[in-house]
Short mmCIF file of N, CA and C in Angstrom, two decimals:
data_model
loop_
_atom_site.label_atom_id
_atom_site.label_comp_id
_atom_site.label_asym_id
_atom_site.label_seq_id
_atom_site.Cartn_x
_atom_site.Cartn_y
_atom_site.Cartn_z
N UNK A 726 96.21 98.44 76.73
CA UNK A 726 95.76 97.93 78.00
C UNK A 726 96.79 98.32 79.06
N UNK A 727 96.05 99.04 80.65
CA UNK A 727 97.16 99.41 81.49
C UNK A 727 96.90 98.16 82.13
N UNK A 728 98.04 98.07 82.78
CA UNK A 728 98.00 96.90 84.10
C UNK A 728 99.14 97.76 84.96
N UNK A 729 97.98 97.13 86.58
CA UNK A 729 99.00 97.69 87.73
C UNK A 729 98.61 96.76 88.36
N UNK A 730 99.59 96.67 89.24
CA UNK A 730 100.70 95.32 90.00
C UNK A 730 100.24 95.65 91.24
N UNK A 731 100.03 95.08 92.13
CA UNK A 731 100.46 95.80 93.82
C UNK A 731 100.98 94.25 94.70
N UNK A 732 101.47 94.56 95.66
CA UNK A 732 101.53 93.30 96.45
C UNK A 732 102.06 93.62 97.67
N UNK A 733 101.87 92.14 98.50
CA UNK A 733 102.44 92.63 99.97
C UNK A 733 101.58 93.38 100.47
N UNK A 734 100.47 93.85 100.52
CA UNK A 734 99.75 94.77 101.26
C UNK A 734 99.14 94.23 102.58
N UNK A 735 99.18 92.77 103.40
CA UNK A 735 99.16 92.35 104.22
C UNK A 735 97.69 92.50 104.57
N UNK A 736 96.93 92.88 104.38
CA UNK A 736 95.42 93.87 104.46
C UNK A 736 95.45 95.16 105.43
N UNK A 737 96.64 95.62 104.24
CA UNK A 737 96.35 97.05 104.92
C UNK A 737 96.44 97.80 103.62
N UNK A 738 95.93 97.23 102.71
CA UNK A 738 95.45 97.52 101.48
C UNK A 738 94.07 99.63 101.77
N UNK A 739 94.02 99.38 102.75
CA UNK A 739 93.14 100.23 102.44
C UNK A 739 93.88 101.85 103.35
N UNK A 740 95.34 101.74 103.52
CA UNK A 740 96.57 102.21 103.54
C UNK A 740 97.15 103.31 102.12
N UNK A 741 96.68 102.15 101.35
CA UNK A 741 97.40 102.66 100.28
C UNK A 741 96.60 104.08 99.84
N UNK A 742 97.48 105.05 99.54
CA UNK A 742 96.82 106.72 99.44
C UNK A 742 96.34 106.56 97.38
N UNK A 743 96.95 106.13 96.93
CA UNK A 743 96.58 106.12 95.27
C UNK A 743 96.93 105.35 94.79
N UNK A 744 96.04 104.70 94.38
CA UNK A 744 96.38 103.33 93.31
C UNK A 744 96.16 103.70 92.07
N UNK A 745 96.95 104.20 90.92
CA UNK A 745 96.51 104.05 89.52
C UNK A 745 95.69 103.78 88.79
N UNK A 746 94.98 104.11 87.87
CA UNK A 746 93.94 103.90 87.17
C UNK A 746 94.18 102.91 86.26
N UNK A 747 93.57 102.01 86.07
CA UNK A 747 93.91 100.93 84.79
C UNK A 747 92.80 99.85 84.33
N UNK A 748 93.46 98.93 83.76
CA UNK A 748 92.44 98.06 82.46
C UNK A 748 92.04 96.98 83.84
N UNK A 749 93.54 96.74 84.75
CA UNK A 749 93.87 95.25 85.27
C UNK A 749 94.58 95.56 86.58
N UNK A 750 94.00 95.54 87.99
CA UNK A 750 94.58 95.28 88.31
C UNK A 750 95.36 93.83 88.97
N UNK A 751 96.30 93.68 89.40
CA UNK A 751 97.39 92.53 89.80
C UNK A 751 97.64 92.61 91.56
N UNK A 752 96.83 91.72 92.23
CA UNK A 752 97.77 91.95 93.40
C UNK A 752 98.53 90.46 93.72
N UNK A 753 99.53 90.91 93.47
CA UNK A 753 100.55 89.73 93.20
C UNK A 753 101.21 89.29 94.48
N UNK A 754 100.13 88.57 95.30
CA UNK A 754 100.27 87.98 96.96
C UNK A 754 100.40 88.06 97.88
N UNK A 755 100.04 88.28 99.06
CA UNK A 755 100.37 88.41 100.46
C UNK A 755 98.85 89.27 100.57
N UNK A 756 98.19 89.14 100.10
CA UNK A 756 96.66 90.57 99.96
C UNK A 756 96.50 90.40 101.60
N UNK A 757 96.53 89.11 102.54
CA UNK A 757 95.97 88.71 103.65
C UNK A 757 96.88 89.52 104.87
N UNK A 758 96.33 89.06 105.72
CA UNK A 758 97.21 89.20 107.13
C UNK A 758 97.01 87.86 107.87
N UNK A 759 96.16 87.89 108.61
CA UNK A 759 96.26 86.71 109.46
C UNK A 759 95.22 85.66 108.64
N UNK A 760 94.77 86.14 107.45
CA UNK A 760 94.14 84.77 106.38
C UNK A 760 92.89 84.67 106.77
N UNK A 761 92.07 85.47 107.42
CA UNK A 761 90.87 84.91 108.15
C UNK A 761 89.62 85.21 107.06
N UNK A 762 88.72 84.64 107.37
CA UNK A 762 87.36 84.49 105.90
C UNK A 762 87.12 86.04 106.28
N UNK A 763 86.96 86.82 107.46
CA UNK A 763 86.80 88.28 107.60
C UNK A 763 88.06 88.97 106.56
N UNK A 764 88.90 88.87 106.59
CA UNK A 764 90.28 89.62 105.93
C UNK A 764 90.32 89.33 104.33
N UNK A 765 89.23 88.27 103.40
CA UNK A 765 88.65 87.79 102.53
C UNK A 765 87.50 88.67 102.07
N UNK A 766 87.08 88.61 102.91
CA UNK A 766 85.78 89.54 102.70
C UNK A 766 85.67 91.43 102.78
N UNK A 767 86.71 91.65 103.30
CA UNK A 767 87.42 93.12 103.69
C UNK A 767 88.45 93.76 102.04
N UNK A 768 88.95 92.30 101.45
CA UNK A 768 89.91 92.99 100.49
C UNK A 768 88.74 93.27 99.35
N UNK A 769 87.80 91.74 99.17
CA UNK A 769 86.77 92.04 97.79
C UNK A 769 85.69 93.01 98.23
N UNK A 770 85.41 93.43 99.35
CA UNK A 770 84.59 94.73 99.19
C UNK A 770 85.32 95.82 99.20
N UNK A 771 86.71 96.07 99.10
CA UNK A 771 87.91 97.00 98.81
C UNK A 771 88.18 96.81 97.64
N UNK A 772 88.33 95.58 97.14
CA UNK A 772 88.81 95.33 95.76
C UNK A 772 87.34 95.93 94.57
N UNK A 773 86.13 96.00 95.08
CA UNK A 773 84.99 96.54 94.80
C UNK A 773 84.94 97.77 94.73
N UNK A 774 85.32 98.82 95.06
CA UNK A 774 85.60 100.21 95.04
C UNK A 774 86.61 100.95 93.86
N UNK A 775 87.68 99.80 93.50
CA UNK A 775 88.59 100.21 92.71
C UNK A 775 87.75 100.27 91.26
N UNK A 776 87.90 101.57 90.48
CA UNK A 776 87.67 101.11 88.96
C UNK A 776 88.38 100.33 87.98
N UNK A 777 89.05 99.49 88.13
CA UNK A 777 89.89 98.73 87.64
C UNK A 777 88.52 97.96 86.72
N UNK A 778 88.41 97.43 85.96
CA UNK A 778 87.34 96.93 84.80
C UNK A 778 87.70 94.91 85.64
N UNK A 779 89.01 94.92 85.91
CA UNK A 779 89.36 93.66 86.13
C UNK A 779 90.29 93.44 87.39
N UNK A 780 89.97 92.32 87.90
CA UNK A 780 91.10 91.95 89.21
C UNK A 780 91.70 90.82 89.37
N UNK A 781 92.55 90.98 89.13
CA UNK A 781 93.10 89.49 89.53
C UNK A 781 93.78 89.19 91.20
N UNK A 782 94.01 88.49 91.52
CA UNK A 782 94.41 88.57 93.42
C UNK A 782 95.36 87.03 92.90
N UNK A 783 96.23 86.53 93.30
CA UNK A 783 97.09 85.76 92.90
C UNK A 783 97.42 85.46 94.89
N UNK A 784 97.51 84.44 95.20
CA UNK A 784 97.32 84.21 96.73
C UNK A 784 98.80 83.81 96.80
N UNK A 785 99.69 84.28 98.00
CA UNK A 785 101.32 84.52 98.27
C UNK A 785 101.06 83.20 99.41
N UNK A 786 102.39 83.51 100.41
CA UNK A 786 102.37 81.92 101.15
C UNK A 786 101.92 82.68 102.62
N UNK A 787 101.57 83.81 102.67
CA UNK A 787 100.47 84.59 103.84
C UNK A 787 98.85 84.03 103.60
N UNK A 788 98.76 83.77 102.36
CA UNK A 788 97.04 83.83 102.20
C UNK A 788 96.97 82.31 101.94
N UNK A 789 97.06 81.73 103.01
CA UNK A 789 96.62 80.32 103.22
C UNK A 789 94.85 79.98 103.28
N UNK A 790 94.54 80.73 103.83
CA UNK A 790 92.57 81.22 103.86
C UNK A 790 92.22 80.67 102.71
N UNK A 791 92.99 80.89 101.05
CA UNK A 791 92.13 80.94 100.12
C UNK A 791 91.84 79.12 99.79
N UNK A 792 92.80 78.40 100.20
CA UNK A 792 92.86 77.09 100.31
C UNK A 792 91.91 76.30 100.89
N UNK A 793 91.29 76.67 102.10
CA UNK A 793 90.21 76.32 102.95
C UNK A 793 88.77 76.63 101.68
#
């Protein structure tokens, strides 16, 4: 099983030029910027594109949104 990590991407996730191929990916917090239900909805139809089989999103102390 691969697993890849990312984090901090603030939502400028769609910045990033190559993300690795794997089983899992990890984005290990900050996925947001200003936390808004739009910037929610922008990463999982981004996070939708990746072939990753799996996603996990783990919410940092930027992604207050997911709390609401």
């Amino acid at each position: 099983m691969k697993l890849v990590c990312i984090s901090d991407t603030h939502s400028l996730h769609h910045r990033i030029p190559d993300i690795p191929d794997g089983d899992v990916l990890i984005h290990a917090g900050d996925c947001l910027g200003q936390g808004t239900l739009e910037n929610i909805e922008e990463l999982n139809e981004w996070l939708g594109t990746l072939p990753h089989r799996y996603k996990i999103v783990i919410a940092g102390n930027h992604d207050w949104a997911f709390q609401e």
